[in-house]
Tab-separated table of C-alpha atoms and ligand atoms in Angstrom:
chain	number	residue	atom	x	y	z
S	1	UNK	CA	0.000	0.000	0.000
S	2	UNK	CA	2.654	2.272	0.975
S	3	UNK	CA	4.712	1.605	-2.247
S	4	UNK	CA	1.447	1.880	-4.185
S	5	UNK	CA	1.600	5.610	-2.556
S	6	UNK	CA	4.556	5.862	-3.372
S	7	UNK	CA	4.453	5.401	-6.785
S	8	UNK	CA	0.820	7.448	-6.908
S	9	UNK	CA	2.453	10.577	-5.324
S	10	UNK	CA	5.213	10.161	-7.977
S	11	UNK	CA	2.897	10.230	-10.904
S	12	UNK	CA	0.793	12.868	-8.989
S	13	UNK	CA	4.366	15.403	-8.803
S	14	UNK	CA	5.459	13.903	-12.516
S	15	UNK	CA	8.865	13.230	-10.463
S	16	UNK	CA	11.251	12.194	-12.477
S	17	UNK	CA	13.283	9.045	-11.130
S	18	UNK	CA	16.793	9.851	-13.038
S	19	UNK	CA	17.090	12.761	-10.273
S	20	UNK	CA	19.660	10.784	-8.350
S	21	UNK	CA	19.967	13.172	-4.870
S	22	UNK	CA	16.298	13.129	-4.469
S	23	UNK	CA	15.359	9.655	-5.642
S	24	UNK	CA	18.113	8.237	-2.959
S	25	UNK	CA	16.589	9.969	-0.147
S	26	UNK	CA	13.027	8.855	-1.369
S	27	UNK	CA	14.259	5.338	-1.603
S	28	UNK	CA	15.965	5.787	2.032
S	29	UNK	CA	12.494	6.813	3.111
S	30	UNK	CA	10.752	3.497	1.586
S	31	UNK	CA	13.750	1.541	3.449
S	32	UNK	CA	12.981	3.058	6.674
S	33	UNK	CA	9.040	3.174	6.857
S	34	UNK	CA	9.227	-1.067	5.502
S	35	UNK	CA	11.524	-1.349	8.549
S	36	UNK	CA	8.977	1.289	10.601
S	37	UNK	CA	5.576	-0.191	9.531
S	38	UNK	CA	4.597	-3.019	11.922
S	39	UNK	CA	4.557	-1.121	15.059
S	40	UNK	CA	4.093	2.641	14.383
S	41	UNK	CA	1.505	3.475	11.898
S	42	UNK	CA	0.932	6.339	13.222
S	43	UNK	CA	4.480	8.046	12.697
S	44	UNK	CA	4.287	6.472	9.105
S	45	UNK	CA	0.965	8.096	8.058
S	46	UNK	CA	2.698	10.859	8.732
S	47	UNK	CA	5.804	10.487	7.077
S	48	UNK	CA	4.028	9.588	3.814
S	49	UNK	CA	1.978	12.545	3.763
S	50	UNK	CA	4.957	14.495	4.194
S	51	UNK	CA	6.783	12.748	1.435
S	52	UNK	CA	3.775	13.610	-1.291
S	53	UNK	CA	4.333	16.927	-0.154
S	54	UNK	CA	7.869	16.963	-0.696
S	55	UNK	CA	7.333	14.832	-4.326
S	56	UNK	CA	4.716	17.420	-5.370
S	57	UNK	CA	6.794	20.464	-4.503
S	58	UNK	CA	9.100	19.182	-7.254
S	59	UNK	CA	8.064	20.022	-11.004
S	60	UNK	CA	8.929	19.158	-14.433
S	61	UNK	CA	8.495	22.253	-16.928
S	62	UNK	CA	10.205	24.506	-19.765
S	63	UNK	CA	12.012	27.361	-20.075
S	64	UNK	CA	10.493	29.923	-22.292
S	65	UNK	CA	12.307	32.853	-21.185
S	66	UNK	CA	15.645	34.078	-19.452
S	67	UNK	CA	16.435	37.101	-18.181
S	68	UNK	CA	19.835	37.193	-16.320
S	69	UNK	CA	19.673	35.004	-13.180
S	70	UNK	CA	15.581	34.586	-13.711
S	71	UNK	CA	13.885	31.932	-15.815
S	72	UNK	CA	9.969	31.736	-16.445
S	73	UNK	CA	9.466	27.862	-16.717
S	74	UNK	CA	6.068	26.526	-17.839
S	75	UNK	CA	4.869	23.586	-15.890
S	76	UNK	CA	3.915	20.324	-17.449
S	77	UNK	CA	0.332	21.582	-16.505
S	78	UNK	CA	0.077	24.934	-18.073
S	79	UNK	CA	1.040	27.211	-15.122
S	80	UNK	CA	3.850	29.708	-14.943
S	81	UNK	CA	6.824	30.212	-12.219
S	82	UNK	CA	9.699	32.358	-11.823
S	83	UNK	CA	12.475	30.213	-11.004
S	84	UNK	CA	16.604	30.316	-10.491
S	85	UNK	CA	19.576	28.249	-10.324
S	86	UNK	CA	20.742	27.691	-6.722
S	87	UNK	CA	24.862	27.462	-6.552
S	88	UNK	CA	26.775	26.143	-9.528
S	89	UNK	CA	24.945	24.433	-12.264
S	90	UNK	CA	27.069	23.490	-15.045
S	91	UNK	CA	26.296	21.221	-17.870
S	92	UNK	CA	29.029	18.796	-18.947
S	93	UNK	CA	30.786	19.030	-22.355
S	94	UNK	CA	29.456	22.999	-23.127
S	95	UNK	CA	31.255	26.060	-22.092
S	96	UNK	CA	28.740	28.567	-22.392
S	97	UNK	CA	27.699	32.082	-20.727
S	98	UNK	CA	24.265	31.126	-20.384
S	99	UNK	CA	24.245	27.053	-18.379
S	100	UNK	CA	20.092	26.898	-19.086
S	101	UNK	CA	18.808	28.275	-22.643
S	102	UNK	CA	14.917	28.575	-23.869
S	103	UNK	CA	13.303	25.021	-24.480
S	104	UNK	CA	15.296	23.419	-22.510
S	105	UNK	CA	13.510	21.187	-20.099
S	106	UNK	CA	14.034	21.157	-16.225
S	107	UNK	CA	12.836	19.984	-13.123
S	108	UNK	CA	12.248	22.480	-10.117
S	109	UNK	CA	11.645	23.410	-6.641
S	110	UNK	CA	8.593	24.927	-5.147
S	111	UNK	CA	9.522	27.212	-2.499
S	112	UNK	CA	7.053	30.343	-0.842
S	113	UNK	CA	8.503	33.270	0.430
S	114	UNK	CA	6.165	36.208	1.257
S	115	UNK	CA	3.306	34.668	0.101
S	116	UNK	CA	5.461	34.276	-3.290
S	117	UNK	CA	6.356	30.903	-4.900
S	118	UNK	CA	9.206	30.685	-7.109
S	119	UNK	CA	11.252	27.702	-7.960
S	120	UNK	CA	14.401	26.526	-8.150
S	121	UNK	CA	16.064	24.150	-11.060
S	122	UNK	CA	17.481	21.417	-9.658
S	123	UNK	CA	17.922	19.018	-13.227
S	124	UNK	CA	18.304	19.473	-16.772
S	125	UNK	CA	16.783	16.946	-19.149
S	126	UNK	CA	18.942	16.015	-21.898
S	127	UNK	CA	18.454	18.012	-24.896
S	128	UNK	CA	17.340	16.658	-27.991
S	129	UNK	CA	19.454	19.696	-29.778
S	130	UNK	CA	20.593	23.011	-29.473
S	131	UNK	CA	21.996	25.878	-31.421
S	132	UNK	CA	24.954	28.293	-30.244
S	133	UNK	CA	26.621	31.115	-30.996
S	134	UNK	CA	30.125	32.222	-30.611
S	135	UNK	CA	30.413	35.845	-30.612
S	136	UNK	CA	33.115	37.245	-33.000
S	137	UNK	CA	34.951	39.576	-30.688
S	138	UNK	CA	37.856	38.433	-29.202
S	139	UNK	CA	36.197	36.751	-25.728
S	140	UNK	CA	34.745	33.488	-28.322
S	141	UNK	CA	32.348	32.949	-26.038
S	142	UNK	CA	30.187	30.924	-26.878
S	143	UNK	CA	26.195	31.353	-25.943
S	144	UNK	CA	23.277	29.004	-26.267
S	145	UNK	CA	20.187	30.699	-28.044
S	146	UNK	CA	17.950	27.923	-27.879
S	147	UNK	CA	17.423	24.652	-27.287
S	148	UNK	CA	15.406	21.262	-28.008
S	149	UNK	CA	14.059	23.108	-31.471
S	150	UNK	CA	12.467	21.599	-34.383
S	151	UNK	CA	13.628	23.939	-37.119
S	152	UNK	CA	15.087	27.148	-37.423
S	153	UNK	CA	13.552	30.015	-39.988
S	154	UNK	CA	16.995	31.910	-40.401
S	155	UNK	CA	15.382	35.552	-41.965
S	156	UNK	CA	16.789	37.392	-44.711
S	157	UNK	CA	16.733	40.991	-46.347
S	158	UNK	CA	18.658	42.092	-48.657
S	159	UNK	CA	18.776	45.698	-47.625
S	160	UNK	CA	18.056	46.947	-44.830
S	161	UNK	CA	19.735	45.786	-42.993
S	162	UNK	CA	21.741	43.779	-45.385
S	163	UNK	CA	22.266	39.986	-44.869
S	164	UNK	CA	25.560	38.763	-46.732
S	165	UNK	CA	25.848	35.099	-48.116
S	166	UNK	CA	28.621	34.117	-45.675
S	167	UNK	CA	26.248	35.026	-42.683
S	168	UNK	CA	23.867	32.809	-44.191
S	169	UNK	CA	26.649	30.063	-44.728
S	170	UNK	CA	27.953	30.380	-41.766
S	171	UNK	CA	24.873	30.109	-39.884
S	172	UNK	CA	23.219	26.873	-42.049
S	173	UNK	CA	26.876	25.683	-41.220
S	174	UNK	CA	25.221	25.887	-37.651
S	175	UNK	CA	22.601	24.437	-37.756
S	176	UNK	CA	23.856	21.450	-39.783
S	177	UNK	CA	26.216	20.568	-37.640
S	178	UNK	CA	23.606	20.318	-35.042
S	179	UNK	CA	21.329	18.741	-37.249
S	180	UNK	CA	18.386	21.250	-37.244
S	181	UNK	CA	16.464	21.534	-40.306
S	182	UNK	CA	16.517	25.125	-41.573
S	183	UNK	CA	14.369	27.238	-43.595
S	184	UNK	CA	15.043	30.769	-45.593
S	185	UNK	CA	12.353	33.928	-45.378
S	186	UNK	CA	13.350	36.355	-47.554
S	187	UNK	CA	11.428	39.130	-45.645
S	188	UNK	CA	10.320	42.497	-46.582
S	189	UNK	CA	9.522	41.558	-50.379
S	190	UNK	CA	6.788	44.639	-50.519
S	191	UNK	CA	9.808	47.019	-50.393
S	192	UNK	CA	12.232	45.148	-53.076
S	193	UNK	CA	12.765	46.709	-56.275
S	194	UNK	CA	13.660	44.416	-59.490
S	195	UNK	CA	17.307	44.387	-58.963
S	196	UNK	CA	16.732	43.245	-55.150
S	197	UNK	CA	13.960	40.830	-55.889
S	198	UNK	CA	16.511	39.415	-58.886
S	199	UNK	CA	18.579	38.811	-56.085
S	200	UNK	CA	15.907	37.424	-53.594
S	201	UNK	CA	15.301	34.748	-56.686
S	202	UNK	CA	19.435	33.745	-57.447
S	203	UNK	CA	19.555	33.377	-53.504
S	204	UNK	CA	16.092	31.230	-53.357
S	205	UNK	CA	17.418	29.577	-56.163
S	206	UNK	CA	20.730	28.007	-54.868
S	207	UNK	CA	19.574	27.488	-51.218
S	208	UNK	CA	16.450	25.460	-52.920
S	209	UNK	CA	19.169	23.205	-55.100
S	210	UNK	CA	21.051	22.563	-52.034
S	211	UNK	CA	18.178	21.707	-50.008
S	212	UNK	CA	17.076	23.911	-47.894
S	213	UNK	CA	13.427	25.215	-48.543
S	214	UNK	CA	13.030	29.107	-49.465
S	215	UNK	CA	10.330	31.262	-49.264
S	216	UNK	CA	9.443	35.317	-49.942
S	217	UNK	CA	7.370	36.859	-47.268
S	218	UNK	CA	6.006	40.035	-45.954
S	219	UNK	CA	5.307	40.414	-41.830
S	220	UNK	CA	4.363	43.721	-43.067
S	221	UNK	CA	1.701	42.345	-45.792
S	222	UNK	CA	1.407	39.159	-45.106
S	223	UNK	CA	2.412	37.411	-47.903
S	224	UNK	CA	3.199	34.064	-47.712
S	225	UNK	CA	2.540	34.023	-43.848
S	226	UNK	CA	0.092	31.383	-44.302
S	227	UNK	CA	2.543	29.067	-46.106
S	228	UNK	CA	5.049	30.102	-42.742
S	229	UNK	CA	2.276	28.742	-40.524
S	230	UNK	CA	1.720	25.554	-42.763
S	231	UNK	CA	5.433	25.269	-42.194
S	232	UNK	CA	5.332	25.527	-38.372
S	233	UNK	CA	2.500	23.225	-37.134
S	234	UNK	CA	2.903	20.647	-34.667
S	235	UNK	CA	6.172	22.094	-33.844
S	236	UNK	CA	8.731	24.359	-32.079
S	237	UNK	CA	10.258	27.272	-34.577
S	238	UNK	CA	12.575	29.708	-33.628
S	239	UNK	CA	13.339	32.908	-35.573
S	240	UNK	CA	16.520	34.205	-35.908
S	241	UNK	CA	18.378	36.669	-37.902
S	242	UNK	CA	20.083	39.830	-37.798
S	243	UNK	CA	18.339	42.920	-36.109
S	244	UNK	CA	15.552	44.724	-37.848
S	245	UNK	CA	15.482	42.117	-40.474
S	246	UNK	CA	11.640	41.519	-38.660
S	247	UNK	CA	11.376	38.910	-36.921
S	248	UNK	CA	9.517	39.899	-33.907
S	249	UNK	CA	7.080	41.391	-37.217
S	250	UNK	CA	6.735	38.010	-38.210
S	251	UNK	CA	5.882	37.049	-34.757
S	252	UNK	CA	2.804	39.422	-34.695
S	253	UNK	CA	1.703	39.017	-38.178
S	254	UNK	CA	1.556	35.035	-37.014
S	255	UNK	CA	-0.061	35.557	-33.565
S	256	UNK	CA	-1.173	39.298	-33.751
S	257	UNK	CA	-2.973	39.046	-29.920
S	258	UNK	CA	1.293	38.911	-28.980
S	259	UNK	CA	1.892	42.384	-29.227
S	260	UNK	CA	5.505	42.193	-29.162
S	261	UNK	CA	7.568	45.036	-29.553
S	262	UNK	CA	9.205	46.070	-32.933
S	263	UNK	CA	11.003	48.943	-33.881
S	264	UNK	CA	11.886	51.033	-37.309
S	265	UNK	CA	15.294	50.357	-38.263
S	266	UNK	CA	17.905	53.508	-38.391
S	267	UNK	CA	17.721	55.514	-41.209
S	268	UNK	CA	21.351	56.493	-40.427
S	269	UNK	CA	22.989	52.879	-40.698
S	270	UNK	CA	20.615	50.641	-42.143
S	271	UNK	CA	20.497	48.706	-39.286
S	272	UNK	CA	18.140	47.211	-36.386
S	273	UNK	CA	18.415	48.800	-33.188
S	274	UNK	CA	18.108	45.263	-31.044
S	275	UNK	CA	14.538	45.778	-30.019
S	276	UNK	CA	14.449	42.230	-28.787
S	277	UNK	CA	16.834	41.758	-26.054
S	278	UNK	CA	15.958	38.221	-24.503
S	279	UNK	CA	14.692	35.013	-26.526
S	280	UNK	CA	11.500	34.246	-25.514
S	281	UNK	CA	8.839	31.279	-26.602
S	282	UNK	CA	5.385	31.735	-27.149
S	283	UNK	CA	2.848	29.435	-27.623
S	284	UNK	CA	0.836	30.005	-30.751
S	285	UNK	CA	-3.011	29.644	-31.347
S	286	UNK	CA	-1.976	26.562	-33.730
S	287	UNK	CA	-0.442	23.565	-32.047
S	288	UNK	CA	3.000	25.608	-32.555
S	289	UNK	CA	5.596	27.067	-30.458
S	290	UNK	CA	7.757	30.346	-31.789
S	291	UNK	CA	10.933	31.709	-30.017
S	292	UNK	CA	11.663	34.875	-30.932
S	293	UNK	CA	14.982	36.071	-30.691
S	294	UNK	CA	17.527	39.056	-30.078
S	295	UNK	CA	19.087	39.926	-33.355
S	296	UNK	CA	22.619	38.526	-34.348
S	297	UNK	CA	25.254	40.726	-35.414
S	298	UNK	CA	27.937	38.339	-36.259
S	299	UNK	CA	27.982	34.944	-36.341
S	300	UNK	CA	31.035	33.057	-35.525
S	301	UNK	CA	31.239	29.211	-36.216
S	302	UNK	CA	31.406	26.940	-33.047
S	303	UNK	CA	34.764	25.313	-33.207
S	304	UNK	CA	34.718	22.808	-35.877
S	305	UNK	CA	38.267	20.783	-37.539
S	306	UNK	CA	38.977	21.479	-40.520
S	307	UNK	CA	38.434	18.380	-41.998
S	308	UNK	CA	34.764	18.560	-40.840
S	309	UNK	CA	33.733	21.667	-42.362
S	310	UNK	CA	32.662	20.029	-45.724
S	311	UNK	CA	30.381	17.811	-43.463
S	312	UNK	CA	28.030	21.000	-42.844
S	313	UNK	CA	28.503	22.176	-46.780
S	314	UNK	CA	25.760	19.274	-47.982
S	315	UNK	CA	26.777	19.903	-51.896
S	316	UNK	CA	30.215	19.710	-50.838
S	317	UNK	CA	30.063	16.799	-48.855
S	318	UNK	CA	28.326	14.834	-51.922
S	319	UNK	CA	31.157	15.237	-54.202
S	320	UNK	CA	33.820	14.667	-51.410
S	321	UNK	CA	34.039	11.181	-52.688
S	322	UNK	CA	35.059	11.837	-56.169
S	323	UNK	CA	37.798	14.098	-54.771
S	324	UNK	CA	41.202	11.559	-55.051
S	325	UNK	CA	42.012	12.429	-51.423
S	326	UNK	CA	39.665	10.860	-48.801
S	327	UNK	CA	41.235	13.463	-46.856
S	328	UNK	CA	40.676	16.413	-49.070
S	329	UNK	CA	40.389	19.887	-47.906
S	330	UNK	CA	39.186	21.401	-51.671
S	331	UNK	CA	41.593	24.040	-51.317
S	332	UNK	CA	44.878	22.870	-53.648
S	333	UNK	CA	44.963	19.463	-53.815
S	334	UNK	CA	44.831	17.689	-57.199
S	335	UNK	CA	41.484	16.078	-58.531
S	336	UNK	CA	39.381	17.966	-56.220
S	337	UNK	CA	35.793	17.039	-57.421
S	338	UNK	CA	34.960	19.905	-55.435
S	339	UNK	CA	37.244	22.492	-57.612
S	340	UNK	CA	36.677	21.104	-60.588
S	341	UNK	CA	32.478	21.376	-59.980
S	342	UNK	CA	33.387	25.303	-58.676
S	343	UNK	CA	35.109	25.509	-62.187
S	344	UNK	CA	32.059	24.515	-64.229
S	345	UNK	CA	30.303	26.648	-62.107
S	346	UNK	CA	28.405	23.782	-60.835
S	347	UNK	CA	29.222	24.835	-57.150
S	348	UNK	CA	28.491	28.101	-56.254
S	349	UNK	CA	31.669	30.585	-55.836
S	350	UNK	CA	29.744	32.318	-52.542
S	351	UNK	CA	29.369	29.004	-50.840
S	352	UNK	CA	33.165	27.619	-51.854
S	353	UNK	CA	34.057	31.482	-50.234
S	354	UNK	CA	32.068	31.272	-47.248
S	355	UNK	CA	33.792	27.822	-47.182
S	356	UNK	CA	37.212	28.518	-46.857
S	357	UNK	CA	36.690	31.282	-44.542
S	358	UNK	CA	34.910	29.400	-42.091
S	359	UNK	CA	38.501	26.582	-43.127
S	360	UNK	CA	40.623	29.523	-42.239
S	361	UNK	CA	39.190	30.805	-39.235
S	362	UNK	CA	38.260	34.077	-41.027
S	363	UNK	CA	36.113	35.341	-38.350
S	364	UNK	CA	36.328	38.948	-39.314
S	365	UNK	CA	36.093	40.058	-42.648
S	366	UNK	CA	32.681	37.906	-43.518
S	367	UNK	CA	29.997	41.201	-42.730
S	368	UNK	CA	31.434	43.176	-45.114
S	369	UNK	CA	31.369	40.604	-47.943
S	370	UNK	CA	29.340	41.553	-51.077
S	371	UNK	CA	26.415	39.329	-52.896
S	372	UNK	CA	28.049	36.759	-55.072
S	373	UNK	CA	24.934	34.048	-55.432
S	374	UNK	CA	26.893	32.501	-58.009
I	401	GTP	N1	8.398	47.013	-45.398
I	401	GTP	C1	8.492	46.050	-44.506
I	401	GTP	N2	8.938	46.348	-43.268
I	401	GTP	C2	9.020	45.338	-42.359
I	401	GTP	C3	8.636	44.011	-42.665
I	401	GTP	N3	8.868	43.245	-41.573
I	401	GTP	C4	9.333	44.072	-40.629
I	401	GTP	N4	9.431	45.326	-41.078
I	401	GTP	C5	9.898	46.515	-40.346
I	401	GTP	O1	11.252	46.332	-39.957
I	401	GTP	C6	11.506	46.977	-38.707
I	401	GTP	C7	12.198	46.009	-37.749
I	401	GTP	O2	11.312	44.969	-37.416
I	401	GTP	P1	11.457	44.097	-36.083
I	401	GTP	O3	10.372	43.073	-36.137
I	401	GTP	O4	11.557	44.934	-34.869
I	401	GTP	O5	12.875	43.398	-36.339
I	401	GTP	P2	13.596	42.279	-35.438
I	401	GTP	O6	14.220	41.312	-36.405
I	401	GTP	O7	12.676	41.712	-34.438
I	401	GTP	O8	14.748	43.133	-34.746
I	401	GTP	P3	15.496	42.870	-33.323
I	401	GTP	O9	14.451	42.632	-32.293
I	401	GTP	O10	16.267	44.133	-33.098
I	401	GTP	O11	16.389	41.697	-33.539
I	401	GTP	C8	10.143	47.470	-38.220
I	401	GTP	O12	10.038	48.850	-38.532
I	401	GTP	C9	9.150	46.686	-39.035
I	401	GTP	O13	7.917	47.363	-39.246
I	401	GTP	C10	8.157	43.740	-43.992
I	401	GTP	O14	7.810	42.625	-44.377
I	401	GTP	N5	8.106	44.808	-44.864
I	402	MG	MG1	12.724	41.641	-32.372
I	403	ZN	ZN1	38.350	17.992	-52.834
């Protein structure tokens, strides 16, 4: 009966057995009311009420938004908390400025102070994925924008602000490497004139024969937001790109009872003015989940050997077996497939570029690169 409790109050507090500190204490306390139970029922009533207490206090939720030293974590049933990391919390194998990033999945504390709960995260669940950013100044730290994502919708414009091909590459690069499916929005098509929409179709054009799906929109107009939404059901999207490029747009033209906050981009330098400043996940009216995020100015690549980086250029990759190195880099080695396809111009010159920077480490010079789709 008591185990049959025991297991109840665990369902009850969805407590999750892989927590090692607390699950050894609960399975002292089973040891010690078996030994307890034939003469003092009494004292073990008690102790088991106590114990569903203490297995309901703990919760299983995600995060869907950081700010500094606060998370707001969404409980497996629906309900808000505020909640914070107690001490050290360090996840193995990542060295990153932020330890707990939105969508990741935790289990917390229930504590009330002044009449005020809040929680504290005791676990992180494994995650499924998640997608980083080193920044390009000379700290390389590296920071975790989200986590445990679906797909990414990486948005583009051509200018303003202006989003350069090795951005693009270096961020698919990303997002390859940690195997999350991406998608191009070429925002802000109402403004383009022919030579930028000429553009807008070359891009479209090569991303599509490489793979990855491409489509013009307007958050301003909404065209093509319906096709975005198609593309987003059932799952958990996150928008990213750099600032003013409208995402957080996109986010209201989706969901327009969000109200999020947007802002004109400088007529001075063409660029965003970071009106988002935190990631942050909303859940949408259509079985879908959006994390908007703070725009990106640079995007370095998260350390990655050399001999790797072809893995994360997919056209690449597929001709790395005609090249007559297994070991070839596609920089001067003879019979390079790779070359030889760049000379027919069946591989694009932008991506070989963005390439070879991301080979050399060329952290710097890739915003001020120029359009060269092919
Ligand atoms: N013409 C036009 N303007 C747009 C479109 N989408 C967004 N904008 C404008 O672009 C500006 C920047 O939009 P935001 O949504 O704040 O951009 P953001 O990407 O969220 O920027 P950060 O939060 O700084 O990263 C705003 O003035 C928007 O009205 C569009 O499709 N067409
Ligand atoms: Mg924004
Ligand atoms: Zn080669």
């Amino acid at each position: 009966m008591i185990e049959a409790l025991v297991i109840t109050s665990c369902a009850l507090a969805n407590c999750n057995t892989t927590v090692s500190s607390k699950t050894n204490s609960v399975v002292f306390f089973i040891s010690k009311v078996k030994l307890d139970f034939k003469g003092r029922t009494k004292y073990i009533k008690k102790k088991c009420v106590s114990l569903l207490r203490y297995l309901k206090s703990r919760m299983t939720g995600i995060v869907y938004k950081s700010t500094g030293s606060w998370y707001s974590i969404k409980s497996l049933e629906g309900d808000f908390y505020e909640c914070r990391i107690k001490g050290k919390f360090r996840i193995q194998g990542i060295k990153s400025t932020n330890p707990l990033a939105v969508g990741d999945r935790v289990d917390f504390d229930l504590e009330t102070s002044n009449n005020t709960q809040t929680g504290v995260i005791t676990t992180i669940h494994p995650r499924t994925n998640y997608i980083v950013r080193k920044s390009v100044n000379l700290s390389k730290q590296t920071h975790i924008i989200a986590s445990n994502i679906d797909q990414v919708f990486l948005l583009i414009t051509i200018d303003s602000p202006p989003t350069f091909t090795s951005f693009i590459d270096r961020f698919l690069a990303t997002t390859e490497a940690y195997a999350i499916k991406a998608v191009l929005l070429f925002n802000k098509v109402d403004v383009n004139d022919e030579a930028t929409q000429n553009i807008v179709h070359e891009l479209s054009e090569l991303y599509e024969s490489i793979g990855y799906p491409c489509l013009s929109i307007s958050a301003l107009t909404g065209e093509n937001i319906e096709a975005v939404k198609t593309l987003m059901t059932g799952k958990s999207s996150m928008f990213a790109g750099h600032s003013g490029v409208g995402k957080s747009t996109l986010v209201n033209a989706i969901e327009p009872g969000l109200n999020i906050k947007t802002k004109e981009i400088s007529e001075q330098h063409k660029q965003g003015q970071h009106t988002t400043t935190f990631a942050e996940m909303f859940d949408l009216s259509f079985d879908a989940r959006i994390i908007d995020t703070p725009g990106i100015k640079g995007f370095g690549v998260v350390d990655m050997e050399p001999a790797e980086v072809d893995h994360y250029f997919p056209e690449l990759f597929a001709l790395k077996q005609s090249c007559k190195f297994h070991n070839c880099l596609h920089l001067h080695e003879p019979q390079c497939a790779v070359k030889l396809a760049l000379e027919n111009g069946e591989v694009s010159a932008s991506r070989y570029k963005s390439y070879t920077q991301i080979l050399e480490g060329d952290d710097e010079h890739y915003r001020t690169d120029n359009y060269e789709p092919k």
